[in-house]
Tab-separated table of C-alpha atoms in Angstrom:
chain	number	residue	atom	x	y	z
A	1	MET	CA	-0.038	-0.048	0.168
A	2	LYS	CA	2.914	2.221	1.009
A	3	LEU	CA	4.816	1.525	-2.194
A	4	ASN	CA	1.513	2.401	-4.592
A	5	THR	CA	1.083	5.488	-2.410
A	6	SER	CA	5.004	6.797	-3.193
A	7	LEU	CA	4.513	5.943	-6.615
A	8	ILE	CA	1.367	7.808	-7.074
A	9	PHE	CA	3.195	10.925	-5.103
A	10	LEU	CA	6.281	10.850	-7.324
A	11	PHE	CA	4.711	10.706	-10.582
A	12	PHE	CA	2.252	13.648	-9.552
A	13	LEU	CA	5.321	15.745	-8.503
A	14	TYR	CA	6.698	14.855	-11.876
A	15	GLN	CA	3.892	16.109	-13.720
A	16	LEU	CA	3.707	19.180	-11.729
A	17	THR	CA	7.341	20.154	-12.424
A	18	LEU	CA	6.665	19.632	-16.067
A	19	SER	CA	3.359	21.839	-15.908
A	20	SER	CA	5.599	24.278	-14.480
A	21	CYS	CA	7.672	24.561	-17.558
A	22	VAL	CA	4.621	25.997	-19.426
A	23	ASP	CA	5.165	29.577	-20.445
A	24	VAL	CA	2.003	31.426	-19.071
A	25	LYS	CA	2.139	34.171	-21.527
A	26	LYS	CA	1.338	32.108	-24.505
A	27	THR	CA	-1.866	30.132	-22.697
A	28	ILE	CA	-3.310	33.567	-22.881
A	29	TYR	CA	-5.832	34.677	-25.917
A	30	PHE	CA	-5.215	37.870	-27.422
A	31	ALA	CA	-2.920	39.304	-24.908
A	32	ASN	CA	-2.515	42.866	-26.485
A	33	GLN	CA	-6.088	43.528	-27.125
A	34	ARG	CA	-7.320	46.381	-25.487
A	35	ASP	CA	-10.740	47.680	-24.510
A	36	THR	CA	-11.999	48.841	-27.726
A	37	THR	CA	-14.818	48.752	-30.449
A	38	LEU	CA	-13.941	47.021	-33.796
A	39	ALA	CA	-15.535	47.404	-37.110
A	40	SER	CA	-16.624	44.086	-38.334
A	41	LYS	CA	-14.973	43.179	-41.581
A	42	ASN	CA	-14.910	39.473	-41.390
A	43	GLU	CA	-17.935	38.473	-43.010
A	44	ALA	CA	-18.878	34.642	-43.388
A	45	PRO	CA	-16.674	33.704	-46.585
A	46	LEU	CA	-18.605	32.413	-49.386
A	47	THR	CA	-18.497	28.628	-49.919
A	48	TYR	CA	-18.134	27.121	-53.157
A	49	ILE	CA	-20.033	23.784	-54.293
A	50	GLN	CA	-17.483	20.998	-54.735
A	51	ALA	CA	-17.385	17.521	-56.072
A	52	ASN	CA	-19.091	15.212	-52.987
A	53	ASP	CA	-20.800	17.679	-51.603
A	54	LEU	CA	-24.521	16.912	-50.321
A	55	LEU	CA	-27.207	19.531	-50.924
A	56	SER	CA	-30.722	19.948	-49.813
A	57	ILE	CA	-32.659	21.576	-52.624
A	58	ALA	CA	-36.412	22.719	-51.240
A	59	VAL	CA	-38.961	23.942	-53.964
A	60	SER	CA	-42.130	25.658	-53.131
A	61	SER	CA	-44.751	27.625	-55.136
A	62	LEU	CA	-48.496	28.531	-54.901
A	63	ASN	CA	-49.171	25.135	-56.518
A	64	PRO	CA	-47.971	22.167	-54.212
A	65	ALA	CA	-49.057	19.383	-56.635
A	66	ALA	CA	-46.870	20.680	-59.260
A	67	THR	CA	-44.168	21.328	-56.753
A	68	ALA	CA	-44.079	17.857	-55.284
A	69	ILE	CA	-42.016	16.469	-57.999
A	70	PHE	CA	-39.211	18.875	-57.238
A	71	ASN	CA	-38.567	17.839	-53.688
A	72	SER	CA	-37.702	14.016	-54.562
A	73	PRO	CA	-34.170	13.721	-54.448
A	74	ASN	CA	-33.171	10.969	-56.674
A	75	ASN	CA	-30.170	10.007	-54.882
A	76	SER	CA	-28.645	10.196	-50.951
A	77	TYR	CA	-25.604	10.362	-49.097
A	78	VAL	CA	-24.950	7.150	-46.966
A	79	SER	CA	-22.869	8.067	-43.906
A	80	SER	CA	-21.857	6.065	-40.708
A	81	SER	CA	-22.762	7.327	-37.071
A	82	SER	CA	-19.645	7.359	-35.228
A	83	ALA	CA	-21.781	7.185	-31.879
A	84	SER	CA	-23.559	4.039	-32.700
A	85	GLY	CA	-22.127	2.522	-35.569
A	86	ILE	CA	-25.189	2.255	-37.406
A	87	ASN	CA	-25.375	3.553	-41.333
A	88	LEU	CA	-27.667	6.572	-42.018
A	89	GLN	CA	-29.173	7.940	-45.056
A	90	SER	CA	-29.718	11.500	-45.845
A	91	PRO	CA	-31.867	12.533	-48.476
A	92	GLY	CA	-29.830	15.055	-50.863
A	93	TYR	CA	-28.209	15.595	-54.040
A	94	LEU	CA	-24.786	14.123	-54.227
A	95	VAL	CA	-22.598	16.159	-56.334
A	96	ASN	CA	-20.795	13.769	-58.753
A	97	THR	CA	-17.026	13.726	-59.679
A	98	ASP	CA	-17.676	15.917	-62.478
A	99	GLY	CA	-19.433	18.578	-60.035
A	100	ASN	CA	-23.200	17.824	-61.566
A	101	ILE	CA	-26.549	16.945	-59.939
A	102	GLN	CA	-29.450	15.488	-61.886
A	103	PHE	CA	-32.368	17.514	-60.885
A	104	PRO	CA	-36.119	16.550	-61.498
A	105	VAL	CA	-37.454	17.607	-64.891
A	106	ILE	CA	-34.697	20.427	-65.401
A	107	GLY	CA	-32.041	17.355	-65.835
A	108	ASN	CA	-28.279	17.913	-65.490
A	109	LEU	CA	-27.132	20.922	-63.366
A	110	LYS	CA	-23.290	21.728	-63.478
A	111	VAL	CA	-23.160	22.926	-59.839
A	112	SER	CA	-19.500	23.033	-58.438
A	113	GLY	CA	-18.023	26.492	-58.399
A	114	LEU	CA	-21.418	28.066	-57.404
A	115	THR	CA	-22.204	29.177	-54.178
A	116	THR	CA	-25.784	27.712	-52.446
A	117	THR	CA	-27.057	31.428	-53.697
A	118	GLN	CA	-26.145	30.985	-57.235
A	119	LEU	CA	-27.207	27.430	-57.290
A	120	LYS	CA	-30.738	28.763	-55.875
A	121	ASP	CA	-30.853	31.812	-58.817
A	122	LEU	CA	-30.055	29.183	-61.320
A	123	ILE	CA	-32.969	26.832	-60.544
A	124	THR	CA	-35.374	29.471	-60.063
A	125	LYS	CA	-34.458	30.880	-63.535
A	126	ASN	CA	-34.901	27.208	-65.086
A	127	LEU	CA	-38.033	26.688	-63.456
A	128	LEU	CA	-39.397	30.211	-64.700
A	129	ASP	CA	-37.814	30.197	-68.293
A	130	ARG	CA	-39.412	26.726	-68.841
A	131	LYS	CA	-42.727	27.891	-67.019
A	132	LEU	CA	-42.438	24.908	-65.218
A	133	LEU	CA	-43.916	27.234	-61.885
A	134	VAL	CA	-45.001	30.095	-60.885
A	135	ASP	CA	-43.306	32.285	-58.471
A	136	PRO	CA	-41.179	29.628	-57.079
A	137	VAL	CA	-39.108	29.724	-53.980
A	138	VAL	CA	-36.019	27.843	-53.958
A	139	VAL	CA	-33.927	27.204	-50.826
A	140	VAL	CA	-30.295	25.635	-51.142
A	141	ARG	CA	-28.613	24.283	-47.942
A	142	GLN	CA	-25.210	22.306	-47.876
A	143	LEU	CA	-25.908	19.145	-45.372
A	144	ASN	CA	-22.544	18.276	-45.158
A	145	PHE	CA	-20.976	21.608	-43.786
A	146	LYS	CA	-18.312	20.255	-41.428
A	147	VAL	CA	-14.849	21.175	-39.657
A	148	SER	CA	-12.426	19.050	-38.090
A	149	VAL	CA	-10.460	20.099	-35.018
A	150	LEU	CA	-7.076	18.451	-34.218
A	151	GLY	CA	-3.933	18.247	-31.945
A	152	GLU	CA	-3.997	19.418	-28.656
A	153	VAL	CA	-7.435	20.127	-27.812
A	154	ALA	CA	-9.427	18.760	-25.224
A	155	ARG	CA	-12.358	16.794	-27.628
A	156	PRO	CA	-10.576	16.592	-30.717
A	157	THR	CA	-13.872	16.099	-33.237
A	158	VAL	CA	-15.359	16.663	-36.552
A	159	LEU	CA	-18.012	19.276	-36.160
A	160	ASN	CA	-21.037	19.507	-38.395
A	161	VAL	CA	-22.738	22.747	-38.800
A	162	PRO	CA	-26.322	23.160	-40.046
A	163	SER	CA	-25.714	26.944	-39.905
A	164	GLU	CA	-23.310	26.731	-42.408
A	165	LYS	CA	-21.320	29.845	-40.553
A	166	ILE	CA	-18.756	29.168	-37.590
A	167	SER	CA	-15.795	30.863	-36.728
A	168	LEU	CA	-12.227	29.504	-35.452
A	169	LEU	CA	-13.083	30.313	-31.670
A	170	GLU	CA	-16.293	28.757	-32.255
A	171	ALA	CA	-14.661	25.514	-33.292
A	172	LEU	CA	-12.179	25.437	-30.735
A	173	GLY	CA	-14.832	25.991	-27.846
A	174	LEU	CA	-17.094	22.988	-29.124
A	175	ALA	CA	-13.701	21.262	-29.025
A	176	GLY	CA	-13.475	21.759	-25.377
A	177	ASP	CA	-10.706	24.863	-26.066
A	178	ILE	CA	-6.730	24.246	-26.435
A	179	THR	CA	-5.205	22.768	-23.604
A	180	VAL	CA	-2.341	24.262	-21.473
A	181	TYR	CA	0.045	22.160	-23.738
A	182	GLY	CA	-1.262	23.433	-27.101
A	183	ARG	CA	0.256	26.253	-29.028
A	184	LYS	CA	-2.029	29.117	-29.274
A	185	ASP	CA	0.475	31.027	-31.312
A	186	ASN	CA	0.877	28.614	-34.047
A	187	VAL	CA	-2.523	27.587	-35.043
A	188	LEU	CA	-2.567	25.842	-38.508
A	189	ILE	CA	-5.549	26.090	-41.093
A	190	ILE	CA	-5.869	23.800	-43.530
A	191	ARG	CA	-8.259	24.751	-46.411
A	192	GLU	CA	-9.043	22.770	-49.769
A	193	GLU	CA	-10.712	24.433	-52.572
A	194	GLN	CA	-10.782	24.056	-56.029
A	195	GLY	CA	-8.082	21.144	-55.710
A	196	LYS	CA	-5.751	23.468	-54.186
A	197	LYS	CA	-4.895	23.261	-50.578
A	198	THR	CA	-3.878	26.561	-48.318
A	199	PHE	CA	-2.026	26.252	-45.243
A	200	LYS	CA	-2.603	29.442	-42.933
A	201	ARG	CA	-1.102	29.643	-39.500
A	202	LEU	CA	-2.452	31.988	-36.994
A	203	ASN	CA	-1.172	33.503	-33.670
A	204	LEU	CA	-4.187	33.708	-31.144
A	205	ASN	CA	-1.938	35.212	-28.517
A	206	THR	CA	-2.397	38.417	-30.430
A	207	ASN	CA	-5.290	40.094	-32.031
A	208	GLN	CA	-4.302	38.814	-35.548
A	209	LEU	CA	-7.378	36.704	-36.010
A	210	PHE	CA	-9.848	39.686	-35.803
A	211	ASN	CA	-8.482	40.887	-39.046
A	212	SER	CA	-8.081	37.771	-40.822
A	213	ASN	CA	-9.681	35.993	-43.778
A	214	TYR	CA	-9.920	33.351	-41.207
A	215	TYR	CA	-12.141	34.376	-38.461
A	216	TYR	CA	-14.559	32.512	-40.068
A	217	LEU	CA	-14.056	28.678	-41.288
A	218	LYS	CA	-15.399	27.198	-44.139
A	219	SER	CA	-16.682	23.936	-45.130
A	220	ASN	CA	-13.982	20.608	-44.770
A	221	ASP	CA	-11.649	23.137	-42.979
A	222	ILE	CA	-9.058	21.278	-40.735
A	223	VAL	CA	-7.788	23.357	-37.568
A	224	TYR	CA	-4.771	21.851	-35.802
A	225	VAL	CA	-3.207	22.796	-32.702
A	226	GLU	CA	0.514	21.762	-32.432
A	227	ALA	CA	1.925	20.790	-29.158
A	228	ASN	CA	4.303	23.309	-27.199
A	229	LYS	CA	7.905	21.990	-25.935
A	230	ALA	CA	6.668	21.343	-22.647
A	231	LYS	CA	3.977	18.719	-23.834
A	232	ILE	CA	6.956	17.207	-26.238
A	233	SER	CA	9.330	17.111	-23.325
A	234	SER	CA	7.013	15.734	-20.852
A	235	SER	CA	6.154	12.616	-23.612
A	236	GLY	CA	9.931	12.060	-24.030
A	237	ARG	CA	10.766	12.130	-20.403
A	238	THR	CA	7.888	10.115	-19.124
A	239	VAL	CA	9.088	7.224	-21.478
A	240	VAL	CA	12.670	7.410	-20.001
A	241	ILE	CA	12.351	8.561	-16.376
A	242	LEU	CA	9.019	6.487	-15.871
A	243	PRO	CA	10.446	3.322	-16.003
A	244	ILE	CA	13.731	4.085	-13.949
A	245	ILE	CA	11.340	5.052	-11.054
A	246	LEU	CA	9.613	2.030	-11.426
A	247	SER	CA	12.692	-0.112	-11.479
A	248	GLY	CA	13.908	1.687	-8.275
A	249	LEU	CA	10.752	1.320	-6.443
A	250	SER	CA	10.565	-2.040	-7.328
A	251	PHE	CA	14.282	-2.878	-6.242
A	252	LEU	CA	13.505	-0.875	-3.065
A	253	ALA	CA	10.590	-3.043	-2.297
A	254	ILE	CA	12.310	-6.343	-2.938
A	255	ILE	CA	15.137	-4.863	-0.200
A	256	LEU	CA	12.353	-4.095	2.198
A	257	THR	CA	10.888	-7.382	1.510
A	258	ASN	CA	14.262	-9.503	2.534
A	259	ILE	CA	14.754	-7.265	5.649
A	260	LYS	CA	11.205	-8.096	6.774
A	261	PHE	CA	11.447	-11.717	6.701
A	262	LYS	CA	15.129	-11.541	7.876
């Protein structure tokens, strides 16, 4: 019992020593931001439809019977629920590898490279030009808008965003915030658009984020929080020192046992 207590105490003392090595200044958000009012320059960025996106397209008009055919998606996107492991089907229009969808009556539509607003206008124009509906109302939403938060956060996760709008700070908050071992001065955002990947690093110790085009995230963005030197050192030292401590305590236990029986 005493041996177990000693082991727990030594390990706790070791971790406490490592924690004291963390630079407190680098754990603070926006350290140089004074009380002020900033004009909001960061509107949510336009998100362009890409291959494999899943779209919800709802059409309404004064004639429900004529509208019904346009609200029957001809395909579905199959995903697996991480919580239960059950496959779920979500009705919608899956953009194929050519960037097209098949819309009822209208037929093949090239949607990649368009925003959801532009696609709404395109469908509305087709319905009016072909006199398929009178005064149609079209609503287009992206069903698979998601961002990934990885690295030194409390709960690395993939976030589904039904509102299609999320800031970097919201994403970090939903992931449980950056841990004391995460580098707030070097947060990496990976963004892929039109076949190109963009890498952007942000320093959240300063107010740099408030004037950045990356204040709001886009669908499929990846946020990666790098571990600081204290975490890297602790991982390395634990591998080296902990076996030594355990060996020493085991050796001490053997000696005490021999003395007891003598």
